[in-house]
Amino acid sequence: MNANYFSFFTDATGVTLSATAIISLLAWGLGYFGQPHILVRFMGISSAKEIPQATRIAMVWVIFSLFFAVTVGLVGRVLLGDTLTGVNAETVFMVLNNEFFVSFLAGIIISAILGAIMSTSSSQLLVTASAISTDFYQALLRKNAGEKNWFCQPFICNLVACCSLALASNPNNYILELVAYAWAGFGASFGPLVLFSLFWRRTTIKGAIAGVFFGGSTVLIWKEFFAYTGIYEIVPGFIISALAIYVVSLLDKKPDASIVKDFDVAEAHIQDM
């Protein structure tokens, strides 16, 4: 149909991709470091000795899932032609499912899609509710909240759910665009902090706060005012966040001995694997 579909360095029309486009596409990989719903899976591991096995499982899963996601798009392009346009192009998997499977199998596959959606949604809701109620409300506003903090999490869950419904109600919203925006926000806010926390013992709490604030703010500002540059907002956000962590941590006093000790213990676990 079109040889350009299989070219890494040209678009569908044959125009060579610019350096900006290539950097922006590669920058998607930076987002993985800062996704809470992904990181909590690794944080929940029972032993550091299981990390190599977890790595193999994660990599095999990612390779298969991304490969077949691209395959679905290619197959749909051939079989369905130009019948799906605009936002409807994102329904290709469900359209192919209805076209080529009997209702029983189609129902099972649709259930798998809903299961994936519900799994991610519940993770995001719980992470958001826990972060706001515990890390913000209890830690900064009411330190003695304790058990009285129970009402805050359901309220935050419902508030976030309502905001999500408001975004989803717009029929002209592309899922990929919304995901890209959120991916950049999480990746730039928390990604550099995760990396600095793992590999630089000089990282401080003030540096961490600065990184989260400036990284997230940069993504918001870039998306609203500098999107015309074509640079994916995670690129400047990640860089600014990393610089903020580094500079503020150096200006701040050194971390407590207990923090450095935790760093050494974690490093020893990794070496023993």
Coordinates of C-alpha atoms in Angstrom, one line a residue:
M1 CA 0.0 0.0 0.0
N2 CA 2.7 2.4 1.0
A3 CA 6.4 1.7 1.5
N4 CA 6.8 4.7 3.8
Y5 CA 4.8 2.9 6.5
F6 CA 7.8 0.8 7.2
S7 CA 10.4 3.6 7.2
F8 CA 11.8 4.7 10.5
F9 CA 12.9 8.1 9.2
T10 CA 10.0 9.3 7.0
D11 CA 6.3 10.0 7.6
A12 CA 3.5 8.3 5.6
T13 CA 3.9 10.8 2.8
G14 CA 7.7 10.2 2.4
V15 CA 8.9 13.4 4.0
T16 CA 12.0 12.9 6.1
L17 CA 11.5 13.2 9.8
S18 CA 13.2 16.2 11.4
A19 CA 15.6 15.9 14.4
T20 CA 12.8 17.4 16.5
A21 CA 10.4 14.7 15.6
I22 CA 12.9 11.9 16.2
I23 CA 13.9 13.3 19.6
S24 CA 10.3 13.7 20.6
L25 CA 9.5 10.1 19.6
L26 CA 12.5 8.7 21.4
A27 CA 11.6 10.8 24.5
W28 CA 8.5 8.6 25.1
G29 CA 11.0 6.2 26.7
L30 CA 11.8 8.7 29.4
G31 CA 8.2 8.6 30.7
Y32 CA 8.6 5.0 32.0
F33 CA 10.7 6.2 34.9
G34 CA 8.0 8.3 36.4
Q35 CA 4.7 6.4 36.0
P36 CA 3.3 5.7 39.5
H37 CA 1.0 2.8 38.4
I38 CA 4.1 1.1 36.9
L39 CA 6.5 1.9 39.7
V40 CA 4.3 0.5 42.4
R41 CA 4.5 -2.9 40.8
F42 CA 8.3 -2.9 41.2
M43 CA 8.1 -1.4 44.7
G44 CA 5.8 -4.3 45.7
I45 CA 8.4 -7.0 44.9
S46 CA 9.0 -9.3 47.9
S47 CA 12.8 -9.6 47.5
A48 CA 15.6 -7.9 45.6
K49 CA 16.7 -11.3 44.3
E50 CA 13.5 -11.5 42.2
I51 CA 14.3 -8.4 40.3
P52 CA 16.2 -10.2 37.4
Q53 CA 13.2 -12.5 36.9
A54 CA 10.8 -9.5 37.1
T55 CA 13.0 -7.7 34.5
R56 CA 12.8 -10.6 32.1
I57 CA 9.0 -10.9 32.5
A58 CA 8.5 -7.2 32.1
M59 CA 10.7 -7.0 28.9
V60 CA 9.0 -10.0 27.3
W61 CA 5.6 -8.5 28.0
V62 CA 6.5 -5.1 26.7
I63 CA 8.0 -6.5 23.5
F64 CA 5.0 -8.6 22.8
S65 CA 2.4 -6.0 23.6
L66 CA 4.0 -3.2 21.6
F67 CA 4.7 -5.5 18.7
F68 CA 1.1 -6.7 18.4
A69 CA -0.2 -3.2 19.0
V70 CA 1.6 -2.0 15.9
T71 CA 0.5 -5.2 14.0
V72 CA -3.2 -4.5 14.8
G73 CA -2.7 -1.0 13.3
L74 CA -1.1 -2.4 10.1
V75 CA -3.7 -5.2 9.7
G76 CA -6.5 -2.7 10.2
R77 CA -5.0 -0.4 7.6
V78 CA -5.1 -3.1 5.0
L79 CA -8.4 -4.7 5.8
L80 CA -10.4 -1.6 6.7
G81 CA -8.8 0.9 4.4
D82 CA -9.9 4.5 5.0
T83 CA -13.2 3.6 6.7
L84 CA -11.9 4.8 10.1
T85 CA -11.0 8.5 10.2
G86 CA -10.3 11.0 12.9
V87 CA -10.9 9.8 16.4
N88 CA -12.6 6.6 15.1
A89 CA -9.1 5.4 14.0
E90 CA -8.4 4.6 17.6
T91 CA -11.2 2.0 17.6
V92 CA -9.5 -0.2 15.1
F93 CA -8.9 -3.1 17.5
M94 CA -12.6 -3.2 18.5
V95 CA -13.8 -3.0 14.9
L96 CA -11.5 -5.8 13.8
N97 CA -12.7 -7.8 16.8
N98 CA -16.3 -7.4 15.8
E99 CA -15.6 -8.2 12.2
F100 CA -13.6 -11.4 12.5
F101 CA -14.7 -13.2 15.7
V102 CA -17.9 -14.8 16.7
S103 CA -19.8 -13.0 19.4
F104 CA -18.6 -15.3 22.2
L105 CA -14.9 -14.8 21.5
A106 CA -15.5 -11.1 20.7
G107 CA -17.1 -10.7 24.2
I108 CA -14.1 -12.3 25.9
I109 CA -11.7 -9.9 24.0
I110 CA -13.8 -6.9 24.9
S111 CA -13.8 -8.0 28.5
A112 CA -9.9 -8.0 28.3
I113 CA -10.0 -4.4 27.1
L114 CA -12.3 -3.4 29.9
G115 CA -10.1 -5.3 32.4
A116 CA -7.0 -3.3 31.2
I117 CA -8.9 0.0 31.4
M118 CA -10.2 -0.8 34.9
S119 CA -6.8 -2.0 36.2
T120 CA -5.1 1.2 35.1
S121 CA -8.0 3.5 36.2
S122 CA -8.1 1.9 39.7
S123 CA -4.3 2.2 40.0
Q124 CA -4.4 5.9 39.1
L125 CA -7.3 6.6 41.4
L126 CA -5.7 4.9 44.4
V127 CA -2.3 6.4 43.8
T128 CA -3.7 9.9 43.4
A129 CA -6.0 9.6 46.4
S130 CA -3.2 8.2 48.6
A131 CA -0.7 10.9 47.5
I132 CA -3.1 13.8 48.1
S133 CA -4.6 12.5 51.4
T134 CA -1.4 11.2 53.0
D135 CA 1.6 13.0 51.4
F136 CA -0.1 16.4 51.1
Y137 CA -3.1 16.7 53.4
Q138 CA -1.8 14.7 56.3
A139 CA 1.9 15.5 55.9
L140 CA 1.6 19.3 55.3
L141 CA -1.9 20.5 56.5
R142 CA -3.0 18.2 59.3
K143 CA -0.1 16.2 60.7
N144 CA -2.3 14.7 63.5
A145 CA -5.1 13.6 61.2
G146 CA -4.4 9.9 61.6
E147 CA -7.6 7.8 61.4
K148 CA -9.6 11.0 60.8
N149 CA -8.0 11.1 57.4
W150 CA -10.3 8.3 56.1
F151 CA -12.9 10.7 54.5
C152 CA -10.3 12.4 52.3
Q153 CA -9.4 9.4 50.0
P154 CA -13.0 8.6 48.8
F155 CA -13.5 12.3 48.2
I156 CA -10.3 12.6 46.1
C157 CA -11.2 9.4 44.2
N158 CA -14.6 10.8 43.2
L159 CA -13.2 14.2 42.3
V160 CA -10.5 12.6 40.0
A161 CA -13.1 10.3 38.5
C162 CA -15.4 13.3 37.7
C163 CA -12.5 15.2 36.1
S164 CA -11.7 12.1 34.0
L165 CA -15.4 11.8 32.9
A166 CA -15.3 15.5 31.9
L167 CA -12.2 14.9 29.7
A168 CA -13.7 11.7 28.2
S169 CA -17.0 13.4 27.4
N170 CA -15.5 15.3 24.6
P171 CA -15.9 13.1 21.4
N172 CA -13.1 15.0 19.6
N173 CA -10.4 14.1 22.2
Y174 CA -7.8 11.6 20.9
I175 CA -6.9 9.1 23.6
L176 CA -3.3 9.1 22.4
E177 CA -3.1 12.9 22.9
L178 CA -4.5 12.7 26.5
V179 CA -2.2 9.8 27.3
A180 CA 0.8 11.7 25.8
Y181 CA 0.0 14.7 28.0
A182 CA -0.3 12.6 31.2
W183 CA 2.7 10.5 30.3
A184 CA 4.8 13.7 29.9
G185 CA 3.5 15.1 33.2
F186 CA 4.2 12.0 35.3
G187 CA 7.5 11.3 33.5
A188 CA 8.9 14.8 33.9
S189 CA 7.7 15.2 37.5
F190 CA 8.8 11.9 39.0
G191 CA 11.2 10.3 36.4
P192 CA 14.3 12.4 37.2
L193 CA 13.6 12.1 40.9
V194 CA 13.5 8.3 40.8
L195 CA 16.8 8.2 38.9
F196 CA 18.5 10.7 41.2
S197 CA 17.2 8.9 44.3
L198 CA 18.6 5.6 43.0
F199 CA 22.0 6.8 41.7
W200 CA 23.0 10.0 43.6
R201 CA 23.3 9.8 47.3
R202 CA 23.5 13.6 47.6
T203 CA 19.8 14.1 46.6
T204 CA 17.8 15.9 49.3
I205 CA 14.1 16.4 50.1
K206 CA 14.2 20.0 48.9
G207 CA 15.8 19.0 45.7
A208 CA 13.1 16.3 45.2
I209 CA 10.3 18.8 45.8
A210 CA 12.0 21.3 43.4
G211 CA 12.3 18.6 40.7
V212 CA 8.6 17.6 41.0
F213 CA 7.4 21.2 40.9
F214 CA 9.6 22.5 38.1
G215 CA 9.2 19.3 36.0
G216 CA 5.4 19.3 36.2
S217 CA 5.2 23.0 35.7
T218 CA 7.4 23.0 32.6
V219 CA 5.2 20.3 31.0
L220 CA 2.1 22.4 31.6
I221 CA 3.7 25.7 30.4
W222 CA 5.3 24.1 27.3
K223 CA 2.1 22.3 26.3
E224 CA 0.1 25.5 26.4
F225 CA 2.6 28.1 25.0
F226 CA 5.4 26.3 23.1
A227 CA 3.6 23.3 21.5
Y228 CA 4.2 25.0 18.1
T229 CA 7.9 24.0 18.3
G230 CA 7.0 20.4 17.8
I231 CA 9.1 19.2 20.7
Y232 CA 7.3 16.8 23.0
E233 CA 6.8 18.5 26.3
I234 CA 8.5 15.7 28.3
V235 CA 11.9 16.7 26.8
P236 CA 12.2 20.2 28.4
G237 CA 10.3 19.0 31.5
F238 CA 12.7 16.2 32.1
I239 CA 15.7 18.4 31.7
I240 CA 14.4 21.2 33.9
S241 CA 13.4 18.7 36.6
A242 CA 16.9 17.1 36.6
L243 CA 18.6 20.5 36.8
A244 CA 16.3 21.6 39.6
I245 CA 17.1 18.5 41.7
Y246 CA 20.8 18.8 41.1
V247 CA 21.1 22.5 41.8
V248 CA 18.8 22.7 44.8
S249 CA 20.3 19.5 46.4
L250 CA 23.8 21.0 46.1
L251 CA 22.6 24.3 47.7
D252 CA 20.8 22.3 50.5
K253 CA 22.6 20.7 53.4
K254 CA 23.7 17.1 53.0
P255 CA 21.2 14.3 53.6
D256 CA 21.0 12.8 57.1
A257 CA 23.2 9.8 57.9
S258 CA 20.1 7.5 58.1
I259 CA 19.2 8.4 54.5
V260 CA 22.7 7.7 53.3
K261 CA 22.6 4.4 55.2
D262 CA 19.4 3.4 53.5
F263 CA 21.1 4.2 50.1
D264 CA 24.0 1.9 51.0
V265 CA 21.7 -0.9 52.1
A266 CA 19.8 -0.7 48.8
E267 CA 23.1 -0.6 46.8
A268 CA 24.3 -3.7 48.7
H269 CA 21.0 -5.5 47.8
I270 CA 21.6 -4.8 44.1
Q271 CA 25.2 -6.0 44.2
D272 CA 24.0 -9.3 45.8
M273 CA 21.6 -10.1 43.0

